[in-house]
Coordinates of C-alpha atoms in Angstrom, one line a residue:
M89 CA 0.0 0.0 0.0
T90 CA 1.5 3.3 -1.1
D91 CA 0.3 6.5 0.7
V92 CA -0.1 9.7 -1.3
D93 CA -2.1 12.9 -1.0
I94 CA -3.7 12.6 -4.5
L95 CA -4.2 9.8 -6.9
I96 CA -5.1 11.0 -10.4
S97 CA -6.8 8.5 -12.7
G98 CA -6.1 9.4 -16.3
G99 CA -3.0 10.4 -18.1
G100 CA -4.4 12.4 -21.0
V101 CA -3.9 16.1 -21.4
A102 CA -6.3 16.9 -18.5
G103 CA -4.8 14.3 -16.1
L104 CA -1.2 15.3 -16.9
T105 CA -2.1 19.0 -16.3
A106 CA -3.8 18.1 -13.0
A107 CA -0.6 16.2 -11.9
A108 CA 1.5 19.3 -12.6
V109 CA -1.0 21.6 -11.0
F110 CA -1.2 19.7 -7.7
G111 CA 2.4 18.6 -7.7
S112 CA 3.5 22.2 -8.1
A113 CA 1.2 23.2 -5.2
G114 CA 3.1 20.9 -2.8
F115 CA 0.9 17.8 -2.8
S116 CA 2.3 14.3 -3.4
V117 CA 0.7 12.9 -6.5
I118 CA 0.5 9.6 -8.3
C119 CA -1.0 9.7 -11.8
V120 CA -1.9 6.5 -13.6
D121 CA -3.2 5.6 -17.1
P122 CA -3.7 2.2 -18.7
S123 CA -2.2 3.4 -22.0
P124 CA 1.2 5.0 -22.3
P125 CA 0.9 8.4 -23.9
V126 CA 1.7 8.6 -27.6
T127 CA 4.1 11.5 -27.9
A128 CA 5.1 11.4 -31.6
R129 CA 3.0 13.1 -34.3
D130 CA 2.9 10.3 -36.8
A131 CA 2.8 7.3 -34.4
E132 CA -0.2 5.0 -34.4
G133 CA -2.7 6.2 -31.8
A134 CA -1.5 9.8 -31.7
D135 CA -4.1 12.3 -30.8
L136 CA -4.3 14.6 -33.8
R137 CA -6.7 17.0 -32.2
S138 CA -5.4 20.3 -30.9
T139 CA -6.1 22.3 -27.8
A140 CA -6.5 26.1 -27.6
F141 CA -5.6 27.3 -24.2
L142 CA -7.6 30.5 -23.6
Q143 CA -6.2 33.5 -21.6
P144 CA -7.2 32.4 -18.1
A145 CA -5.7 28.9 -18.8
R146 CA -2.2 30.4 -19.4
I147 CA -2.1 31.6 -15.8
L148 CA -2.8 28.2 -14.4
L149 CA -0.2 26.6 -16.7
E150 CA 2.4 29.2 -15.7
E151 CA 1.7 28.5 -12.0
A152 CA 2.1 24.7 -12.7
G153 CA 5.5 25.3 -14.4
L154 CA 4.1 24.0 -17.8
W155 CA 3.9 27.2 -19.8
A156 CA 7.7 27.6 -20.1
R157 CA 7.8 24.2 -21.9
L158 CA 4.8 25.0 -24.2
A159 CA 5.3 28.6 -25.2
D160 CA 7.7 28.0 -28.1
H161 CA 5.4 25.4 -29.7
A162 CA 2.2 27.5 -29.4
A163 CA 0.4 29.4 -32.2
P164 CA -1.4 32.5 -30.9
L165 CA -5.0 33.0 -31.7
E166 CA -5.5 36.7 -32.4
I167 CA -8.8 36.6 -34.3
M168 CA -11.8 34.2 -34.2
R169 CA -13.4 34.3 -37.7
I170 CA -16.9 32.9 -38.2
V171 CA -17.9 32.3 -41.8
D172 CA -21.4 31.5 -42.9
A173 CA -21.5 29.5 -46.1
G174 CA -25.1 28.4 -45.8
G175 CA -26.2 29.5 -49.2
D176 CA -26.8 27.4 -52.3
L177 CA -23.0 27.2 -53.0
A178 CA -20.2 26.3 -50.7
A179 CA -18.9 29.9 -50.6
P180 CA -18.8 32.6 -47.9
R181 CA -21.8 34.8 -47.8
S182 CA -21.0 36.4 -44.4
V183 CA -17.6 36.7 -42.7
R184 CA -17.3 38.2 -39.2
D185 CA -14.1 38.7 -37.2
F186 CA -14.0 38.7 -33.4
E187 CA -10.7 40.4 -32.4
A188 CA -8.8 39.8 -29.2
S189 CA -7.5 43.4 -29.3
E190 CA -10.9 44.6 -28.4
L191 CA -10.4 43.0 -24.9
S192 CA -6.7 43.2 -24.2
D193 CA -3.2 43.2 -25.6
A194 CA -3.1 39.4 -25.3
P195 CA -4.4 36.9 -27.9
F196 CA -7.6 35.0 -27.2
G197 CA -5.4 31.9 -26.6
W198 CA -2.7 29.7 -27.9
N199 CA -3.1 26.5 -29.9
L200 CA -1.0 23.3 -29.5
P201 CA -1.4 19.8 -30.9
N202 CA -2.4 17.2 -28.3
W203 CA 0.3 14.7 -29.0
L204 CA 2.9 17.5 -28.4
L205 CA 1.2 18.5 -25.1
R206 CA 1.5 14.9 -23.9
R207 CA 5.2 14.9 -24.8
E208 CA 6.0 18.2 -23.0
M209 CA 3.8 17.5 -20.0
T210 CA 5.2 14.0 -19.3
A211 CA 8.7 15.5 -19.6
H212 CA 7.8 18.2 -17.0
L213 CA 6.4 15.7 -14.6
D214 CA 9.7 13.9 -14.6
S215 CA 11.2 17.1 -13.0
L216 CA 8.7 17.2 -10.2
P217 CA 9.9 15.2 -7.2
S218 CA 6.4 15.0 -5.6
V219 CA 4.8 13.5 -8.8
E220 CA 5.0 9.9 -9.9
F221 CA 3.5 9.1 -13.4
R222 CA 2.8 5.4 -14.0
P223 CA 1.9 4.9 -17.7
G224 CA 0.6 1.5 -18.6
T225 CA -1.2 1.1 -15.2
G226 CA -4.9 1.7 -14.7
T227 CA -7.4 1.7 -11.9
A228 CA -9.2 -1.5 -11.0
E229 CA -11.1 -1.0 -7.9
L230 CA -12.2 1.9 -5.6
L231 CA -13.0 1.8 -1.9
T232 CA -13.8 5.0 -0.1
R233 CA -14.1 5.8 3.6
E234 CA -14.8 9.1 5.4
S235 CA -11.1 9.6 5.9
E236 CA -9.5 8.0 2.8
A237 CA -9.8 6.3 -0.5
R238 CA -8.1 3.1 -1.4
V239 CA -7.5 2.3 -5.1
R240 CA -6.4 -1.1 -6.4
L241 CA -4.4 -0.7 -9.6
S242 CA -4.3 -3.0 -12.6
D243 CA -0.7 -4.1 -11.8
G244 CA -1.9 -5.5 -8.5
S245 CA -0.5 -2.7 -6.3
A246 CA -2.7 -0.4 -4.2
V247 CA -2.7 3.3 -3.3
R248 CA -4.2 5.0 -0.3
A249 CA -5.0 8.6 -1.0
R250 CA -6.8 11.5 0.7
L251 CA -8.3 12.5 -2.7
V252 CA -8.9 10.7 -6.0
I253 CA -9.2 12.9 -9.0
A254 CA -11.0 11.3 -11.9
A255 CA -9.6 12.6 -15.1
D256 CA -10.2 9.4 -17.0
G257 CA -12.5 10.5 -19.7
R258 CA -16.1 10.3 -20.7
G259 CA -16.4 6.7 -19.7
S260 CA -14.6 7.3 -16.4
P261 CA -14.1 4.1 -14.4
M262 CA -13.6 6.1 -11.2
R263 CA -16.9 8.0 -11.8
E264 CA -18.7 4.8 -12.3
A265 CA -17.1 3.2 -9.2
A266 CA -18.2 6.3 -7.2
G267 CA -21.8 5.8 -8.4
I268 CA -22.2 9.1 -10.1
A269 CA -24.7 9.2 -12.9
T270 CA -24.5 11.2 -16.2
K271 CA -26.9 12.8 -18.6
V272 CA -25.8 12.1 -22.2
T273 CA -27.0 13.9 -25.4
R274 CA -26.2 12.3 -28.7
Y275 CA -26.3 14.4 -32.0
G276 CA -25.6 11.7 -34.6
Q277 CA -22.4 13.5 -35.4
K278 CA -18.8 12.6 -35.6
A279 CA -15.7 14.8 -36.0
L280 CA -12.7 14.2 -38.2
A281 CA -9.5 15.6 -36.8
F282 CA -6.4 16.0 -38.8
A283 CA -3.7 18.6 -39.8
V284 CA -3.3 20.3 -43.1
S285 CA -0.9 22.6 -44.8
H286 CA -2.0 25.4 -47.2
P287 CA -0.4 28.1 -49.4
I288 CA -2.3 31.1 -47.8
P289 CA -1.0 31.9 -44.3
H290 CA -3.6 31.7 -41.5
G291 CA -2.4 35.0 -40.0
N292 CA -3.1 33.6 -36.4
V293 CA -6.8 33.5 -37.3
S294 CA -9.0 30.7 -36.1
T295 CA -11.6 30.2 -38.8
E296 CA -15.0 28.4 -38.2
I297 CA -17.0 27.8 -41.3
H298 CA -20.7 27.0 -41.0
R299 CA -22.7 25.2 -43.7
T300 CA -24.6 22.0 -42.6
G301 CA -23.7 19.1 -40.4
G302 CA -21.5 21.1 -38.1
P303 CA -18.7 23.5 -38.3
F304 CA -15.4 23.1 -40.2
T305 CA -12.8 24.7 -38.0
L306 CA -9.2 25.5 -38.9
V307 CA -7.0 26.5 -35.9
P308 CA -3.5 27.9 -36.4
L309 CA -0.5 25.6 -35.9
P310 CA 3.2 26.5 -36.4
D311 CA 4.4 26.0 -40.0
F312 CA 4.8 22.4 -41.2
E313 CA 7.6 21.6 -43.6
G314 CA 7.9 25.2 -44.6
M315 CA 4.2 25.7 -45.2
P316 CA 1.5 27.4 -43.2
S317 CA -0.4 24.7 -41.2
S318 CA -3.7 24.4 -39.3
A319 CA -5.4 21.8 -37.2
V320 CA -8.8 20.9 -38.6
V321 CA -11.9 19.6 -36.8
W322 CA -14.6 18.8 -39.3
M323 CA -18.0 17.9 -37.8
E324 CA -20.5 16.0 -39.9
R325 CA -23.4 13.7 -39.4
G326 CA -22.1 10.2 -38.6
P327 CA -22.5 8.4 -42.0
E328 CA -21.0 11.4 -43.9
A329 CA -18.1 11.6 -41.5
L330 CA -17.4 7.9 -42.0
R331 CA -17.6 8.3 -45.8
L332 CA -15.1 11.1 -45.8
A333 CA -12.8 9.2 -43.5
A334 CA -12.7 6.3 -46.0
L335 CA -11.9 8.4 -49.1
E336 CA -8.5 8.1 -50.8
T337 CA -6.3 11.1 -50.0
P338 CA -6.8 13.0 -53.3
A339 CA -10.6 12.8 -53.1
F340 CA -10.5 13.7 -49.5
E341 CA -8.3 16.8 -50.2
A342 CA -10.7 17.9 -52.9
E343 CA -13.7 17.6 -50.5
M344 CA -12.0 19.4 -47.6
S345 CA -10.8 22.2 -49.8
E346 CA -14.3 22.7 -51.1
R347 CA -15.7 22.6 -47.5
S348 CA -13.2 25.2 -46.5
C349 CA -14.5 27.5 -49.2
H350 CA -10.9 27.6 -50.6
L351 CA -10.2 30.4 -48.1
F352 CA -6.6 29.2 -47.6
G353 CA -6.2 27.8 -51.1
P354 CA -6.0 24.0 -51.8
L355 CA -5.6 22.1 -48.5
T356 CA -3.0 19.3 -48.3
L357 CA -3.5 16.6 -45.8
A358 CA -0.5 16.7 -43.4
S359 CA -1.4 13.9 -41.0
R360 CA -3.5 10.8 -40.5
R361 CA -7.3 11.2 -40.1
T362 CA -9.0 10.3 -36.8
V363 CA -12.7 10.1 -36.1
W364 CA -14.3 11.1 -32.8
P365 CA -18.0 10.7 -31.7
I366 CA -19.7 14.0 -30.7
I367 CA -21.8 14.1 -27.6
S368 CA -22.7 16.3 -24.7
Q369 CA -22.5 14.7 -21.2
V370 CA -22.8 16.1 -17.7
A371 CA -22.3 14.3 -14.4
A372 CA -25.0 14.6 -11.9
R373 CA -22.4 15.7 -9.3
M374 CA -18.9 16.9 -9.5
A375 CA -17.8 14.8 -6.5
A376 CA -18.5 11.9 -4.2
E377 CA -16.9 10.6 -1.1
R378 CA -13.1 11.3 -1.5
V379 CA -13.5 11.6 -5.3
A380 CA -13.5 14.7 -7.5
L381 CA -14.5 14.7 -11.2
V382 CA -12.6 16.9 -13.6
A383 CA -12.5 17.3 -17.4
E384 CA -14.5 14.8 -19.5
A385 CA -15.2 12.6 -16.5
A386 CA -17.4 15.5 -15.4
H387 CA -18.5 17.2 -18.7
V388 CA -18.2 16.6 -22.4
V389 CA -19.1 19.1 -25.1
P390 CA -18.9 19.4 -28.8
P391 CA -15.6 21.0 -30.0
I392 CA -16.9 24.5 -30.5
G393 CA -15.4 27.7 -29.1
A394 CA -12.4 25.9 -27.5
Q395 CA -14.5 25.3 -24.4
G396 CA -13.7 21.7 -23.6
L397 CA -10.3 21.7 -22.0
N398 CA -10.7 25.2 -20.7
M399 CA -13.7 24.1 -18.7
S400 CA -11.5 21.3 -17.4
L401 CA -8.8 23.8 -16.3
G402 CA -11.5 25.8 -14.6
D403 CA -12.3 22.6 -12.6
M404 CA -8.6 22.2 -11.6
R405 CA -8.2 25.9 -10.6
V406 CA -11.2 25.7 -8.2
L407 CA -10.2 22.3 -6.8
R408 CA -6.5 23.4 -6.3
D409 CA -7.5 26.7 -4.6
L410 CA -9.7 24.8 -2.2
A411 CA -6.9 22.3 -1.5
V412 CA -4.3 25.0 -0.9
A413 CA -6.6 27.0 1.3
S414 CA -7.0 24.0 3.7
P415 CA -4.5 21.3 3.0
D416 CA -5.2 19.5 6.2
T417 CA -8.8 18.8 5.1
L418 CA -7.9 17.7 1.5
G419 CA -10.6 15.6 0.1
D420 CA -13.1 15.8 3.0
V421 CA -16.9 16.3 2.6
A422 CA -16.8 20.1 3.1
M423 CA -14.1 20.6 0.5
L424 CA -15.8 18.4 -2.1
D425 CA -19.3 19.9 -1.5
A426 CA -17.7 23.4 -2.0
Y427 CA -16.1 22.2 -5.2
H428 CA -19.5 20.9 -6.5
R429 CA -21.3 24.1 -5.7
K430 CA -18.6 26.3 -7.3
R431 CA -18.4 24.4 -10.6
H432 CA -21.6 22.5 -11.3
G433 CA -23.9 25.4 -12.1
E434 CA -21.3 27.0 -14.5
V435 CA -20.6 23.7 -16.2
R436 CA -24.3 23.0 -16.8
A437 CA -24.8 26.5 -18.2
R438 CA -21.8 26.2 -20.6
V439 CA -22.9 22.7 -21.8
A440 CA -26.4 24.1 -22.5
G441 CA -24.9 27.0 -24.5
I442 CA -22.6 24.9 -26.5
D443 CA -25.5 22.4 -27.2
L444 CA -27.5 25.3 -28.6
L445 CA -24.6 26.5 -30.8
N446 CA -24.0 22.9 -32.1
R447 CA -27.7 22.4 -33.0
T448 CA -27.6 25.7 -34.8
S449 CA -24.5 24.8 -36.8
M450 CA -26.1 21.5 -37.9
A451 CA -29.1 23.2 -39.6
R452 CA -29.9 21.8 -43.1
A453 CA -33.1 23.7 -43.9
R454 CA -32.3 26.9 -45.9
P455 CA -34.6 29.1 -43.7
L456 CA -32.7 28.0 -40.5
R457 CA -29.4 28.6 -42.2
D458 CA -30.5 32.1 -43.2
A459 CA -31.7 32.8 -39.6
R460 CA -28.3 31.6 -38.4
A461 CA -26.5 34.1 -40.7
L462 CA -28.8 37.0 -39.6
G463 CA -28.2 36.2 -35.9
L464 CA -24.4 36.2 -36.5
N465 CA -24.5 39.6 -38.2
A466 CA -26.7 41.1 -35.5
I467 CA -24.4 39.9 -32.7
H468 CA -21.3 41.2 -34.4
A469 CA -22.8 44.6 -35.3
F470 CA -23.6 45.5 -31.7
A471 CA -20.3 46.1 -29.9
P472 CA -21.4 45.6 -26.3
V473 CA -23.0 42.3 -27.1
R474 CA -20.0 41.2 -29.2
K475 CA -17.5 42.1 -26.4
T476 CA -19.7 40.4 -23.7
L477 CA -19.9 37.2 -25.7
M478 CA -16.1 37.2 -26.2
Q479 CA -15.6 37.7 -22.5
L480 CA -18.0 34.8 -21.7
G481 CA -16.2 32.6 -24.2
L482 CA -12.9 33.3 -22.5
G483 CA -14.3 32.7 -19.0
M484 CA -13.7 36.3 -18.0
R485 CA -17.4 36.6 -17.2
R486 CA -20.0 34.3 -15.7

């Protein structure tokens, strides 16, 4: 039996971030994950999605000692561009820019590929004496008492912790072991995630193109092989996404270039294609006895507006602040009740808002697509509303 302050179940981007956050705050941490992280771009199983860390997230990453490792690899997001292409042809009929300079001198955020985040984060954990990362080891059994949690691991060892942080994804074993229910919304969508290069520079602009089925989003990446590069998330109804994923590369490049409205010239596939199911999911509670849920164990949203991991970092910020304020009561009932109260309402509100945006982006009927374009133009034209929505998206307002 190994004694530790915190056991983190899950070694994805969220779990690795949590390990750095709590290790840097002075707690002893063990982080486990059944699958060793894939840290090479072209390796089988690499996560080809990207993560945009919004302004408030950078502060937490700096405090955890992570930002120094990430900054040189990050592409700043200066402008969020929304393009409506819901007319008869796949061509822009409305383009609206939301500029970070209206709010501050800083970009909206910084974008990094997920496989690279895993590489840099695992390297950082190696430098933290209070953190032990055990890739290839998962959780097998959870037993909680009022004063502690005991977790049996897949390698037969056991850990006794004052707090278990479940960062083990939408199918979280620790959430299920703690008996916390979830509400799931399915859209019949899937997302293709991949990287592209293109002849026209992105200019640090994140571009979200709306037509039908879901948005086609290009997020800036550093140049790839001397060419401007972007991470793409292409959301479509399930059968269409699977059809696209099965196309030969030249046919796929032709379809994605058309779907991008040729805004960046012909797109060239610069990675493998991966396919992800799109759902919304909210846990009934953010915590149970000696267990706190963070990230996708607590909430899952469609990839719109860079909200997913930034909501997760909001979880970690609140949980860390509660832990630091009273380290002697780490993981007790009062602390976890406070965590639930501080996070659950905001999480539910954000999930509901993103659900609405996603349903709007899926519209097929021409009148609904026209209404979507009118709504976008109205929001952009009224500066106080535009700025308020940008602040809400960054988490600067509630």
